[in-house]
Short mmCIF file of C-alpha atoms (C1' of nucleotides) in Angstrom, two decimals:
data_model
loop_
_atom_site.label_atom_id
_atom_site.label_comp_id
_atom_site.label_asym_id
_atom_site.label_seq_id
_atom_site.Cartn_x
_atom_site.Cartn_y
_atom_site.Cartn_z
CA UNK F 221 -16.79 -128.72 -70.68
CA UNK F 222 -20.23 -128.64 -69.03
CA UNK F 223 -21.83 -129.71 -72.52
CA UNK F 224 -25.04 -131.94 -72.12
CA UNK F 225 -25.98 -135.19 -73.50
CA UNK F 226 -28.60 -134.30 -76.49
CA UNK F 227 -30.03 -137.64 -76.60
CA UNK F 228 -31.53 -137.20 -72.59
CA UNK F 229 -33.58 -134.28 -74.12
CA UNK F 230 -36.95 -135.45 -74.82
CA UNK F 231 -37.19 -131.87 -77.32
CA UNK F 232 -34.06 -133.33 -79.24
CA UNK F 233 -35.70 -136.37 -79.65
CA UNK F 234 -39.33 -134.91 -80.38
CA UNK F 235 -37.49 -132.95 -82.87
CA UNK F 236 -35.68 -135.57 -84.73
CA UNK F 237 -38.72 -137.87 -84.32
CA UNK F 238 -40.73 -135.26 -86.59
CA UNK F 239 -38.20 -134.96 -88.94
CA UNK F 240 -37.50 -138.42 -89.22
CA UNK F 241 -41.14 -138.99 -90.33
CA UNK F 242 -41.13 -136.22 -92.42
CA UNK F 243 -38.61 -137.36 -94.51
CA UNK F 244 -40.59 -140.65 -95.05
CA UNK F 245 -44.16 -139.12 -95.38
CA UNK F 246 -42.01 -137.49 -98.32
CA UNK F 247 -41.01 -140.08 -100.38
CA UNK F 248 -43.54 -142.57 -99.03
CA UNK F 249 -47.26 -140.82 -99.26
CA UNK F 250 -46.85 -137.59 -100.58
CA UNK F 251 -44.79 -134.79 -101.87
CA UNK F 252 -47.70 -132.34 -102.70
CA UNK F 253 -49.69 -132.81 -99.64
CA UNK F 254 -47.99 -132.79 -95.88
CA UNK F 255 -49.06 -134.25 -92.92
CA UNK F 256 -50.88 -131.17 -91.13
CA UNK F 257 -52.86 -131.31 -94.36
CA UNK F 258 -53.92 -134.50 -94.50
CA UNK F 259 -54.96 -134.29 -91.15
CA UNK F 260 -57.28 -131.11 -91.88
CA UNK F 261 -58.72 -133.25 -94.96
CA UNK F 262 -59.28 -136.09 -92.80
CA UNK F 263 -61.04 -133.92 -89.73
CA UNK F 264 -63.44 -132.33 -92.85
CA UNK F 265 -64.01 -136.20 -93.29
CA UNK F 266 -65.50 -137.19 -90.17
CA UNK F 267 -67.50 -133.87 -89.75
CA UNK F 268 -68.47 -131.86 -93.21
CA UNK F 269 -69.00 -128.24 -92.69
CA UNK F 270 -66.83 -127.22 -89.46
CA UNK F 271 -65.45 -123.94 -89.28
CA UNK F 272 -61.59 -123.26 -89.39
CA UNK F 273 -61.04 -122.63 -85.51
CA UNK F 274 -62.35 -125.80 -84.64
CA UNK F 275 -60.17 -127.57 -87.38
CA UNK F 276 -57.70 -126.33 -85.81
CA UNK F 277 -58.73 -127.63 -82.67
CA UNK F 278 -59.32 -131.14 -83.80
CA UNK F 279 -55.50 -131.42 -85.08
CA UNK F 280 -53.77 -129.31 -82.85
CA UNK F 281 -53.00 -125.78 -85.48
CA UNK F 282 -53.15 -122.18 -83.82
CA UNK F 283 -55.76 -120.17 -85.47
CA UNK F 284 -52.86 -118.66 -87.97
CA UNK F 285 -51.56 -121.51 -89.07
CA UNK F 286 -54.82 -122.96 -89.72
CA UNK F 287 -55.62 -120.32 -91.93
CA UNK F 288 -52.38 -121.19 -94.38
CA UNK F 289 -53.40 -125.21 -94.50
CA UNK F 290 -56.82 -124.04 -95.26
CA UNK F 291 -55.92 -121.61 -97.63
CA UNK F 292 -53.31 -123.90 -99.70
CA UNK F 293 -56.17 -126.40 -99.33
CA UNK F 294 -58.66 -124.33 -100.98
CA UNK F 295 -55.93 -123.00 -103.76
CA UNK F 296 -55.10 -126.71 -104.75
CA UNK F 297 -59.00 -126.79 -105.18
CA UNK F 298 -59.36 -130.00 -101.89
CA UNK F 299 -61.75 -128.06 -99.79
CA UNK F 300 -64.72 -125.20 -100.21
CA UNK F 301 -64.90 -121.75 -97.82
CA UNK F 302 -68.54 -121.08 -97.56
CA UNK F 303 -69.81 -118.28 -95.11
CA UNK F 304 -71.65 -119.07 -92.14
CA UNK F 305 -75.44 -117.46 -93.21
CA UNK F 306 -76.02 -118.06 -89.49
CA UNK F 307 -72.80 -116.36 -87.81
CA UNK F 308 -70.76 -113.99 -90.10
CA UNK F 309 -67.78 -114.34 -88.66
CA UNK F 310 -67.41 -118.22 -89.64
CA UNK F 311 -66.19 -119.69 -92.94
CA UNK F 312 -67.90 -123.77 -92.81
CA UNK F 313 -65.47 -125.52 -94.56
CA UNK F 314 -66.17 -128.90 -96.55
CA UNK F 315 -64.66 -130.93 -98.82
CA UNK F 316 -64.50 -131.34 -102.88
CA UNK F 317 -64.74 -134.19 -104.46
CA UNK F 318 -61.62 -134.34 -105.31
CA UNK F 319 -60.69 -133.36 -101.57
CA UNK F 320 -62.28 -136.94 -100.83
CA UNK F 321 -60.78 -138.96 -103.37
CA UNK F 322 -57.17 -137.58 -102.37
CA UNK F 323 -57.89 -137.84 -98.45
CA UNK F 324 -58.96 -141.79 -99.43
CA UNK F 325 -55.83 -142.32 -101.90
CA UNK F 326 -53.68 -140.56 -98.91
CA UNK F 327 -55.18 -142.80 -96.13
CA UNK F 328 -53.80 -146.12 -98.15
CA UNK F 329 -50.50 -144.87 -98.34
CA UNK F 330 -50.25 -143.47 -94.79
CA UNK F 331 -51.22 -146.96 -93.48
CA UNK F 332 -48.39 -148.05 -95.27
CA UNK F 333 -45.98 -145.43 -94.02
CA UNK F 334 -46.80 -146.30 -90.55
CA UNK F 335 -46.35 -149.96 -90.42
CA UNK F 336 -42.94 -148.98 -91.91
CA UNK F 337 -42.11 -146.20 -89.38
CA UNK F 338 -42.90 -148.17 -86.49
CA UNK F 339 -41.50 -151.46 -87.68
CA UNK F 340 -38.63 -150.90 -85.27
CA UNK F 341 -40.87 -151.65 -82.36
CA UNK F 342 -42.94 -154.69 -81.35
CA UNK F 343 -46.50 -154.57 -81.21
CA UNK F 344 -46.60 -154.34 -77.61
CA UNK F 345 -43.99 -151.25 -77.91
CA UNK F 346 -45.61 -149.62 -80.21
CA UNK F 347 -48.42 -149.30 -77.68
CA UNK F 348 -46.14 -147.86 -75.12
CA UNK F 349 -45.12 -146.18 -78.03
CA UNK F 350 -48.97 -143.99 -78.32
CA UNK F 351 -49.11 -144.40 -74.69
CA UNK F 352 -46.35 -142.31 -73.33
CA UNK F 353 -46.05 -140.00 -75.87
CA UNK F 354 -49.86 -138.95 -75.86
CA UNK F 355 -49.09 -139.29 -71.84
CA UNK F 356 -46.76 -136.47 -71.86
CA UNK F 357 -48.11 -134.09 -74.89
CA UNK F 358 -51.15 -133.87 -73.22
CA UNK F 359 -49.67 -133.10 -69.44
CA UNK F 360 -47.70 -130.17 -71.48
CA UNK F 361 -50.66 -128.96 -73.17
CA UNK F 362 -52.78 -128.79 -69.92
CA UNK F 363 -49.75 -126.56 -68.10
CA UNK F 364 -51.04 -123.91 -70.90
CA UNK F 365 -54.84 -124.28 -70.49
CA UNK F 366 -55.24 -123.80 -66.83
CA UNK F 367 -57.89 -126.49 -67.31
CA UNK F 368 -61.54 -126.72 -67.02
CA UNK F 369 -62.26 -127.43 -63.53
CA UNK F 370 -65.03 -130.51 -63.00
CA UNK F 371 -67.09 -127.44 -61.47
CA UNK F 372 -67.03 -124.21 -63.17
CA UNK F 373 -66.70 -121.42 -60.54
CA UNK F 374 -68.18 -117.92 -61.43
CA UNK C 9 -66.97 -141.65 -93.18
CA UNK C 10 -63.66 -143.42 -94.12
CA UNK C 11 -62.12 -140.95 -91.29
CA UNK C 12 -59.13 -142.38 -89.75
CA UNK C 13 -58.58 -141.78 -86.05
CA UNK C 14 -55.41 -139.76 -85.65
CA UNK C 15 -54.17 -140.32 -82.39
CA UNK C 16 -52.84 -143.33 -83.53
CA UNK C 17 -50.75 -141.77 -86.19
CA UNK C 18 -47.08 -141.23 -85.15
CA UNK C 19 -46.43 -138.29 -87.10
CA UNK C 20 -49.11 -136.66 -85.48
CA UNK C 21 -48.39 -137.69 -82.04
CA UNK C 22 -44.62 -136.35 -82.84
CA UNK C 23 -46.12 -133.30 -84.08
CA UNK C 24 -48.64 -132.51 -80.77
CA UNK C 25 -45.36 -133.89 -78.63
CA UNK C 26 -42.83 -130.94 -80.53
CA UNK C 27 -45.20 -127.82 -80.24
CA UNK C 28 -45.95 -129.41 -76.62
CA UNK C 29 -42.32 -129.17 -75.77
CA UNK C 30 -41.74 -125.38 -78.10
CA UNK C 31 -44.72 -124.28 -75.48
CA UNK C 32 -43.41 -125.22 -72.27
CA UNK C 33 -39.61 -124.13 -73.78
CA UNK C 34 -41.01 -120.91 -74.33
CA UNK C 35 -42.78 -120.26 -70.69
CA UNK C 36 -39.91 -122.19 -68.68
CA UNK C 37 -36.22 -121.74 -70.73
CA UNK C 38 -35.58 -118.88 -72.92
CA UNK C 39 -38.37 -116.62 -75.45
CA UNK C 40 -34.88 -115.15 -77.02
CA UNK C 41 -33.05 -118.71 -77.52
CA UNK C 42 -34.94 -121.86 -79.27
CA UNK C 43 -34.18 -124.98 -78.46
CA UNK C 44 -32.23 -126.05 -81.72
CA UNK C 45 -30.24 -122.76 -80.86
CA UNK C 46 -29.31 -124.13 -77.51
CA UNK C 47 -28.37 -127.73 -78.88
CA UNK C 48 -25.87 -125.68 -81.30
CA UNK C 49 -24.42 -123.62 -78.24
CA UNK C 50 -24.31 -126.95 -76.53
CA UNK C 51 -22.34 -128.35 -79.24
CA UNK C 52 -19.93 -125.95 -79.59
CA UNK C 53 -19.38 -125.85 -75.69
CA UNK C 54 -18.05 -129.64 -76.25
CA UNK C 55 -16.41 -129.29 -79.73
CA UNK C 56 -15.12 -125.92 -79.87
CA UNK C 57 -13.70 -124.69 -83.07
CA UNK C 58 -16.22 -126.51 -85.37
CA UNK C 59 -17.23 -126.10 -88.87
CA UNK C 60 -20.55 -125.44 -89.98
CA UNK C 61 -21.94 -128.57 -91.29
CA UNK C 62 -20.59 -130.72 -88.66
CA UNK C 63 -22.62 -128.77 -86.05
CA UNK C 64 -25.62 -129.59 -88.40
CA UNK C 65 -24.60 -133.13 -88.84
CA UNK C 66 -24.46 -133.21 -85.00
CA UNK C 67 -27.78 -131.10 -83.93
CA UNK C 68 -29.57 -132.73 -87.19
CA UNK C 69 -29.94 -129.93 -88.99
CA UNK C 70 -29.61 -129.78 -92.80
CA UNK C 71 -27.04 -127.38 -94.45
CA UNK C 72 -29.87 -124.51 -94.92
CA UNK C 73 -31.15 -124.68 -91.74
CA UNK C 74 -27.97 -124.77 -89.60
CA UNK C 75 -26.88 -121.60 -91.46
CA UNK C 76 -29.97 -119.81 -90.65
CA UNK C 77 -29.74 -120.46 -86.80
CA UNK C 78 -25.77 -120.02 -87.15
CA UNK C 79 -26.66 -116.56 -88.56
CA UNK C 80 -28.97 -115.53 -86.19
CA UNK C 81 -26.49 -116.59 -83.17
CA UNK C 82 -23.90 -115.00 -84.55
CA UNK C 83 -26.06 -111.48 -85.12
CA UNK C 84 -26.80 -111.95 -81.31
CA UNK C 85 -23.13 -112.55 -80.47
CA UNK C 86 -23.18 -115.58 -79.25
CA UNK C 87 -21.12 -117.05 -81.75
CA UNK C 88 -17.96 -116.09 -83.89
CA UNK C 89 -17.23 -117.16 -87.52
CA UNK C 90 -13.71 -117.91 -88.61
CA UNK C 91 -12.54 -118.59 -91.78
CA UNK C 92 -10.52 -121.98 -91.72
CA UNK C 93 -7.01 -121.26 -92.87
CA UNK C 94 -6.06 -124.59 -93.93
CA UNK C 95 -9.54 -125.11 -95.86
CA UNK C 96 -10.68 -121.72 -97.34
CA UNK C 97 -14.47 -123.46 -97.69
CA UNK C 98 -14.47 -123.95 -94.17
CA UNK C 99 -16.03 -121.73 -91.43
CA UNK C 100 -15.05 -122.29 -87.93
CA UNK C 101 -17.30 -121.65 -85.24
CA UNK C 102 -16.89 -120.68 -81.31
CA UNK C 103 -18.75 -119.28 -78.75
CA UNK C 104 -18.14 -115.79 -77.40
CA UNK C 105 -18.18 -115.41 -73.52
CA UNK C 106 -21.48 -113.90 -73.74
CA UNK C 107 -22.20 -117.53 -75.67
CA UNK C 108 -20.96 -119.36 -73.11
CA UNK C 109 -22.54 -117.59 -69.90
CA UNK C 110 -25.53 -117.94 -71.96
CA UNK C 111 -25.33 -121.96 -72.67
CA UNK C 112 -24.58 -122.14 -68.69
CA UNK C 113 -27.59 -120.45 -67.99
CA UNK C 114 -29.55 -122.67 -70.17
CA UNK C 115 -28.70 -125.59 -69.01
CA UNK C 116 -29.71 -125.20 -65.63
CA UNK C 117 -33.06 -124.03 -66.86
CA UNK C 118 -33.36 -126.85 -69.28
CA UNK C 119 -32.91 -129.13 -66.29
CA UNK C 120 -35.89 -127.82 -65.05
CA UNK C 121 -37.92 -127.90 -67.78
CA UNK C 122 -37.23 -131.12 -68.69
CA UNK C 123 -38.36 -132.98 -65.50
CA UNK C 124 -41.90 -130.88 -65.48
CA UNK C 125 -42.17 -132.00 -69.10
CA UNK C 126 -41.44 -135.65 -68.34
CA UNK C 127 -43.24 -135.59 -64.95
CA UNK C 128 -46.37 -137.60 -65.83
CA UNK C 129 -44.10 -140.57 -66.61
CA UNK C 130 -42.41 -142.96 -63.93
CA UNK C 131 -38.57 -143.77 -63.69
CA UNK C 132 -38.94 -146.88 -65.74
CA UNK C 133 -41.37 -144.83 -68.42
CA UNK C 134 -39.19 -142.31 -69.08
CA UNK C 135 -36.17 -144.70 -70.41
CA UNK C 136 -38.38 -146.27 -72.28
CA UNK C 137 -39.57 -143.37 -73.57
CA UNK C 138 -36.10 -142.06 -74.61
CA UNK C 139 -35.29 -145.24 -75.80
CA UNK C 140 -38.35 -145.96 -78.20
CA UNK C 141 -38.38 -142.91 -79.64
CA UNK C 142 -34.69 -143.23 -80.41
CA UNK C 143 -35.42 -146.41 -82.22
CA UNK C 144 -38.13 -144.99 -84.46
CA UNK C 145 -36.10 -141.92 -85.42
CA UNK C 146 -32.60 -144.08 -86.18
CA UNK C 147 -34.33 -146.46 -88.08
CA UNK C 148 -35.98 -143.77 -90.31
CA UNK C 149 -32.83 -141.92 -90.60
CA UNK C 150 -31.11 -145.01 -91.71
CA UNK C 151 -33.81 -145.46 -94.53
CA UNK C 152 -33.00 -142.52 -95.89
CA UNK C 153 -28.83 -142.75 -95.80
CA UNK C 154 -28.81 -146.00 -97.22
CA UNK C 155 -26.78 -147.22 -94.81
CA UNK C 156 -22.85 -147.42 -94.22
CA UNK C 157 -22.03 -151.70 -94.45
CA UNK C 158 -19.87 -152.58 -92.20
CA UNK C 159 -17.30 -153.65 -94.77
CA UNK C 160 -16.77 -150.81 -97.59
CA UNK C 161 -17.42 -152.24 -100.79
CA UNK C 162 -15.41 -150.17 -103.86
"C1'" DC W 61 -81.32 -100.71 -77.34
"C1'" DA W 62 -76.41 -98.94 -76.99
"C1'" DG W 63 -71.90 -99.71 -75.73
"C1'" DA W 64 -68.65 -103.23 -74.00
"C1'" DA W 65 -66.80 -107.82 -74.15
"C1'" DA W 66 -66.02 -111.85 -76.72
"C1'" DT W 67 -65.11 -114.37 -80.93
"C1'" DA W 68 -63.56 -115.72 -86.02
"C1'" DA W 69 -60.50 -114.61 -89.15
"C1'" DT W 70 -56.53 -111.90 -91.17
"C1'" DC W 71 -51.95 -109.81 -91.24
"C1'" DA W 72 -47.10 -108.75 -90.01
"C1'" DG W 73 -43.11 -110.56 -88.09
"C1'" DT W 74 -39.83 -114.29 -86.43
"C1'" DG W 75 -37.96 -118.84 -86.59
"C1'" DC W 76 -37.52 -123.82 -88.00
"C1'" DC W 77 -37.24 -127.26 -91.86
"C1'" DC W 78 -36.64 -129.13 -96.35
"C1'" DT W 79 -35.32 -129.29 -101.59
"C1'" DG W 80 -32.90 -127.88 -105.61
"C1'" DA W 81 -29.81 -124.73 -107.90
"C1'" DC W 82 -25.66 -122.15 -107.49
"C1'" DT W 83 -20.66 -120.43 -106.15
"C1'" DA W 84 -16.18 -121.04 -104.45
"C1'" DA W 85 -12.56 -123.87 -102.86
"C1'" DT W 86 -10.18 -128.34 -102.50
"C1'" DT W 87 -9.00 -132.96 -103.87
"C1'" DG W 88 -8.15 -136.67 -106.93
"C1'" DA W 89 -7.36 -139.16 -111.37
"C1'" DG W 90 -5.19 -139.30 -115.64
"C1'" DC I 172 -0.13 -130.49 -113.72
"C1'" DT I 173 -4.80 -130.03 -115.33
"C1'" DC I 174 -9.56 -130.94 -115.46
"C1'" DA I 175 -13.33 -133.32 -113.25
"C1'" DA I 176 -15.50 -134.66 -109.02
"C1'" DT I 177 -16.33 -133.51 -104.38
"C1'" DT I 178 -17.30 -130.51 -100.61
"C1'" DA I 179 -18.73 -126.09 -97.67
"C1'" DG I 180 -21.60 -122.64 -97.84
"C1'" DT I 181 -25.32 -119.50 -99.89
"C1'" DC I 182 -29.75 -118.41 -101.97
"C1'" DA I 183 -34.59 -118.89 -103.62
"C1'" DG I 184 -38.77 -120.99 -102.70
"C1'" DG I 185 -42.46 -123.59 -100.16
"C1'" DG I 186 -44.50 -125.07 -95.84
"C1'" DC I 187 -45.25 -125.35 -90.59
"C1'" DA I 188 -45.64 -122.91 -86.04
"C1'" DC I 189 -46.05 -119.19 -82.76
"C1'" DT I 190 -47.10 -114.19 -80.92
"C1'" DG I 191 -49.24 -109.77 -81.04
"C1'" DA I 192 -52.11 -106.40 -83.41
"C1'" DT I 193 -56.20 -105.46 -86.26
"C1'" DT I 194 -60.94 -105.97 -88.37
"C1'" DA I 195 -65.56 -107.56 -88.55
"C1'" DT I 196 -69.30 -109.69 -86.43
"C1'" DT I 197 -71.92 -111.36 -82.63
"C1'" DT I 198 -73.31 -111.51 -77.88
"C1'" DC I 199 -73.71 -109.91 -73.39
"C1'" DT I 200 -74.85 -106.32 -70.03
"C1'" DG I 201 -76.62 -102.16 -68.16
#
DNA sequence: CAGAAATAATCAGTGCCCTGACTAATTGAG
DNA sequence: CTCAATTAGTCAGGGCACTGATTATTTCTG
């Protein structure tokens, strides 16, 4: 008695959601390389020689799990660690060329994958689709970052 | 060049979308309890007396991963293990009182939690939310589980 | 310029999530 | 009734995700 109905909680659902396309990236784009990886190679595409925190940034990965995608990265021999000569702390990170050639095989199939994930939904859902759920990831994240005010107070 | 804009990947979206939702779980419902912990609890609250893999099959959790949480529940006494006399494979599963003041308090925070989380959308936006998402994950699940035909063929 | 504050990265620890291989118990077919 | 197939659970292994503590470097302030 008192139980609740799982399928009201949007966690539940984000949950299942992510396993759901997990499964699929799985059999349909990759075994070898996941999804948080792919999105690391595909930041490095757009802008060649970023350091790791702001990877991170771009795709949404704390600065320790950043470090473990870049670090299987760099093991499977996709992406180069090269020390910032003008900041010591910084690694700049860019890709190999066979960290290109995989990130352009990968993009191919990931089309693919997400025609087939979304199929369920018309093209008009699927809009709604991006809409709400960017909608309400974002609101979350800003709870945590009390937000940059238009005017920065001292 | 050739960089694909990931906010209009689905996977990523239900990605930002879960760590949203651990975040706020964390700051608003329980930093002792995760939410697949509660959904277990919850389960167990409405089907006491369980075996293992059916709370899985229920919460969506695969065989390894439900033991793990069913583990660590049971290590915090929240749950009790029983070996199933009429099937000596079996474990059957129950709260303890302590597991079932705790699911009560949960649930009210959950509540909570749930409408800050979903705040930024309307009414209308948040059934549609629910209900789009349920669509994508179901019909990826049923990819996978090829599917039970509605007559059984031998 | 020296010491304090901030920043980039690492490490240890916990938990979720899956696959594939394995053990133990039950069920079913010959 | 016996042996094979099925089923519940465990274990090893890889990857994602967070927090809190630590180290090294840079920057800011007095």
């Amino acid at each position: 008695m008192a139980a609740v109905d799982l399928t009201t909680h949007p966690g539940h659902l984000a949950r299942r959601l992510q396993q759901a396309h997990y499964l699929l990236w799985n059999t349909m784009v990759s075994e070898e390389i996941t999804s948080p990886q792919f999105a690391v190679l595909n930041t490095l595409v757009a802008e060649p020689g970023l350091d790791q925190r702001t990877v991170g940034e771009r795709v949404g990965l704390d600065r320790s799990t950043i470090a473990e995608v870049i670090s299987r990265l760099g093991r499977r021999g996709l992406l180069d660690k090269v020390r910032d000569p003008q900041d010591g702390r910084r690694f700049l990170l860019r890709l190999t060329d066979d960290g290109l050639r995989t990130h352009k095989k990968l993009t191919v199939r990931t089309a693919r994958m997400n025609q087939v994930f979304l199929a369920p939904l018309s093209a008009e859902e699927q809009t709604l689709f991006f809409d709400l759920i960017r909608r309400v990831a974002d609101a979350a994240e800003g709870l945590r970052n009390p937000g940059e005010p238009l005017v920065a107070q001292p």
